[in-house]
mmCIF file of C-alpha atoms and ligand atoms in Angstrom:
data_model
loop_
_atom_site.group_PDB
_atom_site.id
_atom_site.type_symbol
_atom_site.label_atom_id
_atom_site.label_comp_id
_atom_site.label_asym_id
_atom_site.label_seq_id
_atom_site.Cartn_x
_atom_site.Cartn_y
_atom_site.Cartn_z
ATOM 1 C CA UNK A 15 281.116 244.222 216.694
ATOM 2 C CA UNK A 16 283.777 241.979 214.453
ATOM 3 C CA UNK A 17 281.287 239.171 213.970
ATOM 4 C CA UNK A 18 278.635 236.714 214.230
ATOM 5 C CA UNK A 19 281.180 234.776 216.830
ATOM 6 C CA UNK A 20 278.407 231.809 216.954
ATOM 7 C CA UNK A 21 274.603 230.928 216.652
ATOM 8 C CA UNK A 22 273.219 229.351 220.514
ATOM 9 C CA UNK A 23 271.179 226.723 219.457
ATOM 10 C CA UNK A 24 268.796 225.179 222.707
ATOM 11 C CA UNK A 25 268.661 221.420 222.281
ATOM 12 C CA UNK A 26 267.260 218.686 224.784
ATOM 13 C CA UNK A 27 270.035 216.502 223.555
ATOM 14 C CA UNK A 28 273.563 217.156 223.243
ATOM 15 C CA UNK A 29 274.305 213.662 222.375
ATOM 16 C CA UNK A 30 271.572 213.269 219.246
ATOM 17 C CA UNK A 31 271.923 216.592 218.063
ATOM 18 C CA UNK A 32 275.825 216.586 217.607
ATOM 19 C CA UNK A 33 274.682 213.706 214.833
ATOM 20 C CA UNK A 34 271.822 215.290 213.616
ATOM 21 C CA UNK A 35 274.384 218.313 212.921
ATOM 22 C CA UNK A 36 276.982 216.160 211.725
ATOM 23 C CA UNK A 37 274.775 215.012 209.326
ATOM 24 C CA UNK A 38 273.896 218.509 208.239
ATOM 25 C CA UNK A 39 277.370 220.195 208.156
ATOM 26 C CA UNK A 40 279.591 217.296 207.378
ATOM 27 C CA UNK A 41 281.712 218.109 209.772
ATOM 28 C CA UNK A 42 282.405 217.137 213.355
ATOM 29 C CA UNK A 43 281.775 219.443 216.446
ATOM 30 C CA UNK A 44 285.372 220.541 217.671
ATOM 31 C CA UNK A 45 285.041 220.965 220.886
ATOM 32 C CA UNK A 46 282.090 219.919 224.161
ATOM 33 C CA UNK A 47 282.421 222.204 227.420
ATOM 34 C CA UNK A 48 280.611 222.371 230.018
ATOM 35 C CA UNK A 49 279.806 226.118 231.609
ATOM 36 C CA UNK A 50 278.673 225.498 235.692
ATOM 37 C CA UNK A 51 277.369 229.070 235.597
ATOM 38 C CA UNK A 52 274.931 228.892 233.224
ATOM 39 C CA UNK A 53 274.136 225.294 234.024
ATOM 40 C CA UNK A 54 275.181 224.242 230.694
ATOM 41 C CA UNK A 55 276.956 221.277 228.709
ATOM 42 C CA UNK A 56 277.563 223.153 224.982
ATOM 43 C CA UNK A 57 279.208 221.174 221.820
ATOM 44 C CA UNK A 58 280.717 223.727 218.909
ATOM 45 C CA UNK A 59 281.003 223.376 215.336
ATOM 46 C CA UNK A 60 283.206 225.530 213.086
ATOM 47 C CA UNK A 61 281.210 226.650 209.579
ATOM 48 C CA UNK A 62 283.447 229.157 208.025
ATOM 49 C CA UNK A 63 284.119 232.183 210.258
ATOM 50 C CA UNK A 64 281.606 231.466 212.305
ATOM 51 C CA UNK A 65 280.262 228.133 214.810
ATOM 52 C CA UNK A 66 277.042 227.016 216.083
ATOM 53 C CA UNK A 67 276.797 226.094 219.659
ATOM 54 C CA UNK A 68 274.636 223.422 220.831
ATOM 55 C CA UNK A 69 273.770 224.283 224.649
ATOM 56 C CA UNK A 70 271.834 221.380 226.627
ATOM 57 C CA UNK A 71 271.005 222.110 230.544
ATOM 58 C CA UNK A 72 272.836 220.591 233.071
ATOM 59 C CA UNK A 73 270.333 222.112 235.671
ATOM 60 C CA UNK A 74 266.656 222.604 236.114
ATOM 61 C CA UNK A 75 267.315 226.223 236.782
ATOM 62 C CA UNK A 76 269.559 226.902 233.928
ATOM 63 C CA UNK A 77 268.173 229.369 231.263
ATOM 64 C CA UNK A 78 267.882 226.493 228.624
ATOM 65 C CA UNK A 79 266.007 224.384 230.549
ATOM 66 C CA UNK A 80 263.305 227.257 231.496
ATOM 67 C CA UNK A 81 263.649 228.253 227.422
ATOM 68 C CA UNK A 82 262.832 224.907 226.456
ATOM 69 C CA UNK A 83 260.153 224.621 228.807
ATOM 70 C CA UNK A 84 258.582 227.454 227.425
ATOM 71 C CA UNK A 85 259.449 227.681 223.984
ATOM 72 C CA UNK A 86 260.968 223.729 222.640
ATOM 73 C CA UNK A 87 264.197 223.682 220.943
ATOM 74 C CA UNK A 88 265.867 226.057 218.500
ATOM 75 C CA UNK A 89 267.892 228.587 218.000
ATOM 76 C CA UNK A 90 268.357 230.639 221.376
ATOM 77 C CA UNK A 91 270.779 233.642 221.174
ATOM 78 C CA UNK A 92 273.175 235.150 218.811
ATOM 79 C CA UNK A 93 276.404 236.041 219.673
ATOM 80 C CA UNK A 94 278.812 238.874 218.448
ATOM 81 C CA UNK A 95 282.256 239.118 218.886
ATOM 82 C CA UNK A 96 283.784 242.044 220.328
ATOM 83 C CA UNK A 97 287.309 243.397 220.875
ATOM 84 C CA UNK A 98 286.688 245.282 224.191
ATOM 85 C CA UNK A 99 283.733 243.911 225.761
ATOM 86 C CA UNK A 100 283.830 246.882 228.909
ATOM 87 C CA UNK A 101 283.925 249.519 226.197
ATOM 88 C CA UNK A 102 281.407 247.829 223.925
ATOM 89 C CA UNK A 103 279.165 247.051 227.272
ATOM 90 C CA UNK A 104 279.531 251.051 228.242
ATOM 91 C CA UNK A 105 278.822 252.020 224.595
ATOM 92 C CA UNK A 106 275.576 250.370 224.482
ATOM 93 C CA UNK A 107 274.345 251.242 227.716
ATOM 94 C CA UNK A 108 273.987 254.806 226.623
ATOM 95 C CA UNK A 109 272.593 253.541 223.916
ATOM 96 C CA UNK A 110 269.688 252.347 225.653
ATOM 97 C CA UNK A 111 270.532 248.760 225.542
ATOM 98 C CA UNK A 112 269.700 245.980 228.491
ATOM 99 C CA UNK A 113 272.815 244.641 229.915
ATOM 100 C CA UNK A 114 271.711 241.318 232.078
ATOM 101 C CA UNK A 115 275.474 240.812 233.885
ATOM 102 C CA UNK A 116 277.139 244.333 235.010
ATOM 103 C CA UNK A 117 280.009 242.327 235.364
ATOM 104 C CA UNK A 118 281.438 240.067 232.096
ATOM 105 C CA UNK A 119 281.366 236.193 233.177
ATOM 106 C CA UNK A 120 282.638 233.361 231.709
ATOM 107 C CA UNK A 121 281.895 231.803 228.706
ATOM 108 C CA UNK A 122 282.468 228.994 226.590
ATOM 109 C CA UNK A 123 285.276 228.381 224.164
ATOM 110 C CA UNK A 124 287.940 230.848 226.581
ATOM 111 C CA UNK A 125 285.249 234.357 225.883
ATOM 112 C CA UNK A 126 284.295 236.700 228.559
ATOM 113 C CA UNK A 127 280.442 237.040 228.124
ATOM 114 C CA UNK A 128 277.694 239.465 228.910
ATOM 115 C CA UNK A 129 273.622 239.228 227.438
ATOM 116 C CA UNK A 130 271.646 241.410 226.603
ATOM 117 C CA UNK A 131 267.673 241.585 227.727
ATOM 118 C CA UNK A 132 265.745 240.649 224.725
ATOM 119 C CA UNK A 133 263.630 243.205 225.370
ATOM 120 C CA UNK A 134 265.870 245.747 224.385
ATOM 121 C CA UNK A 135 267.256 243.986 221.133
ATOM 122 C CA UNK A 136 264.351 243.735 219.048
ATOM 123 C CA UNK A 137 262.963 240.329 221.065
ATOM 124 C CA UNK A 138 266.778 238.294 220.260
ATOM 125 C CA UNK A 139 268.869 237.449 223.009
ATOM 126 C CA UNK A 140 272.384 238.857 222.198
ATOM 127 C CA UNK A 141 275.805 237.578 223.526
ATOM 128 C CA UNK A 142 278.535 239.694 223.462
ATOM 129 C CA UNK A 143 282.216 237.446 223.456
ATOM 130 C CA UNK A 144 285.756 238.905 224.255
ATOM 131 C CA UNK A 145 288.765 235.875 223.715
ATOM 132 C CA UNK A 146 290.433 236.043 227.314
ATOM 133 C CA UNK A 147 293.953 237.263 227.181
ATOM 134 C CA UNK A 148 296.450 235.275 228.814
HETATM 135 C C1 LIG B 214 277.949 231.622 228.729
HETATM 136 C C2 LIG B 214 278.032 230.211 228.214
HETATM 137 C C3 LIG B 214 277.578 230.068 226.777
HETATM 138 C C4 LIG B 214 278.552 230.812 225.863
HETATM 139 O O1 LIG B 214 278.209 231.206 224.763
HETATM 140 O O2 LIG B 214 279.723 230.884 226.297
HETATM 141 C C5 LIG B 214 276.174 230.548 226.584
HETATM 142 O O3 LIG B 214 275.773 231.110 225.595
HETATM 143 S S1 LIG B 214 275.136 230.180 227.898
HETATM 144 C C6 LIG B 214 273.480 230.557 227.300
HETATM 145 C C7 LIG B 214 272.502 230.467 228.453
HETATM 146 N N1 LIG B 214 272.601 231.632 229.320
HETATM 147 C C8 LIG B 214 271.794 232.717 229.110
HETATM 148 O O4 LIG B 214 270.918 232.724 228.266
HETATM 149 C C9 LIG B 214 272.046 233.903 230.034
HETATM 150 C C10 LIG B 214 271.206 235.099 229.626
HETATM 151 N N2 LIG B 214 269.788 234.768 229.703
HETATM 152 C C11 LIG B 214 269.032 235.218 230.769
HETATM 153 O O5 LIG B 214 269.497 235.910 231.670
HETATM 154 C C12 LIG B 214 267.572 234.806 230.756
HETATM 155 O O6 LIG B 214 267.415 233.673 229.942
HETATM 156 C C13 LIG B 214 266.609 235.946 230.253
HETATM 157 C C14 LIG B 214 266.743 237.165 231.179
HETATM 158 C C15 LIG B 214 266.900 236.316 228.825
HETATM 159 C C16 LIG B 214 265.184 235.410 230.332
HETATM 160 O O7 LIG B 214 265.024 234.896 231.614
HETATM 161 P P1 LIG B 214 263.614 234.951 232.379
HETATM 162 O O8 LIG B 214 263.742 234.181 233.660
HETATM 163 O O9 LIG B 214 263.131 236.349 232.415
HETATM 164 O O10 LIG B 214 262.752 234.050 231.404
HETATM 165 P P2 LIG B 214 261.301 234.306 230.854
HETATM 166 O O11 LIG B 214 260.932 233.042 230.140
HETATM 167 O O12 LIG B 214 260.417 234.833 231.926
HETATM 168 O O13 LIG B 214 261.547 235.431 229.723
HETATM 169 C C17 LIG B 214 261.289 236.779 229.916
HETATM 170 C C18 LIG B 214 261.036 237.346 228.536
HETATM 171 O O14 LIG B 214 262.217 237.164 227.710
HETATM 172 C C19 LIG B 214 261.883 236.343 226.588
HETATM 173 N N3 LIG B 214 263.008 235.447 226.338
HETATM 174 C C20 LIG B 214 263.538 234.557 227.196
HETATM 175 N N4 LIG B 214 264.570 233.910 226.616
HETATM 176 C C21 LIG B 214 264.672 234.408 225.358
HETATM 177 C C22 LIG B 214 265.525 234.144 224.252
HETATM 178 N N5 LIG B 214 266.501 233.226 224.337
HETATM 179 N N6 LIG B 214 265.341 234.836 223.105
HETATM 180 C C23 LIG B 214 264.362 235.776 223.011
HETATM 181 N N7 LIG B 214 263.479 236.082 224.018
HETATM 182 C C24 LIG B 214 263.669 235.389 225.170
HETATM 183 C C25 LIG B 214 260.646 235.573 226.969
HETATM 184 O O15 LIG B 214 259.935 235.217 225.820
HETATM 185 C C26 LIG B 214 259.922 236.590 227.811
HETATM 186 O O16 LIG B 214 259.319 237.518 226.953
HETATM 187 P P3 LIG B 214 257.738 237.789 227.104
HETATM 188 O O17 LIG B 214 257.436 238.773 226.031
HETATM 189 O O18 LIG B 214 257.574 238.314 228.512
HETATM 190 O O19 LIG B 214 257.110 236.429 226.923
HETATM 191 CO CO1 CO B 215 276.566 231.488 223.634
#
């Protein structure tokens, strides 16, 4: 793992939370995507080496909207950034670690993602991010 790549933050509202964190950060969020897989609109902001992304759900069936449901807003996964996310994903299996997708899918911000079951990782949901390669 290189880093915390970014904090997944579950929000009801994209729109007010970008000012709410604006307000916080004093900074603007760089970038808004929207990831059809996961039924998700996100908004990221840069703080240091690391970003926060804000994930709203597009869908009733999305995994924010059932985590909201259940739980209200806050802070949903973490992510790491890796440098070979096949080797890292094979490395933790025999570890004993969850993986949720066998195959990575795609993420946010140009990553190839794959989760891990909270049950396995100490109750936290854990994102694992390659940068594509061209
Ligand atoms: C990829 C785009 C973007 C990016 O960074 O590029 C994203 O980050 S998208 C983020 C949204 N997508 C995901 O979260 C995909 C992975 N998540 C899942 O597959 C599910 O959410 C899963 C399997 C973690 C939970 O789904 P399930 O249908 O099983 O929901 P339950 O409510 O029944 O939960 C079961 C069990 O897990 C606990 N749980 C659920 N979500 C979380 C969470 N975010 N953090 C910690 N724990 C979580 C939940 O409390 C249940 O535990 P229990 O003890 O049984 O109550
Ligand atoms: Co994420």
């Amino acid at each position: 793992m290189r880093k915390i790549e970014h904090l997944g933050i579950a929000v009801k509202n994209l729109k007010s939370s970008n000012e709410l964190f604006k307000k916080l950060l004093c900074t603007e969020h760089y970038k808004e995507e929207n990831v059809e897989g996961e039924g998700v609109a996100t908004s990221f902001f840069m703080i240091g080496e690391t970003k926060l992304e804000l994930l709203e759900a597009t869908r009733p069936d999305s995994p924010i909207a059932k985590y909201i449901e259940k739980k209200s807003e806050g802070i949903h996964h973490i992510a790491f950034e890796v440098e070979d996310i096949h080797a890292e994903m094979e490395r933790l299996k025999s570890e004993g670690f969850e993986i949720l997708n066998e195959i990575p899918k795609e993420g946010a911000d140009n990553k190839l993602v794959v989760f891990l079951h909270p049950r396995s990782t100490n109750g936290v949901l854990v994102e694992l991010c390659q940068e594509k390669r061209s």
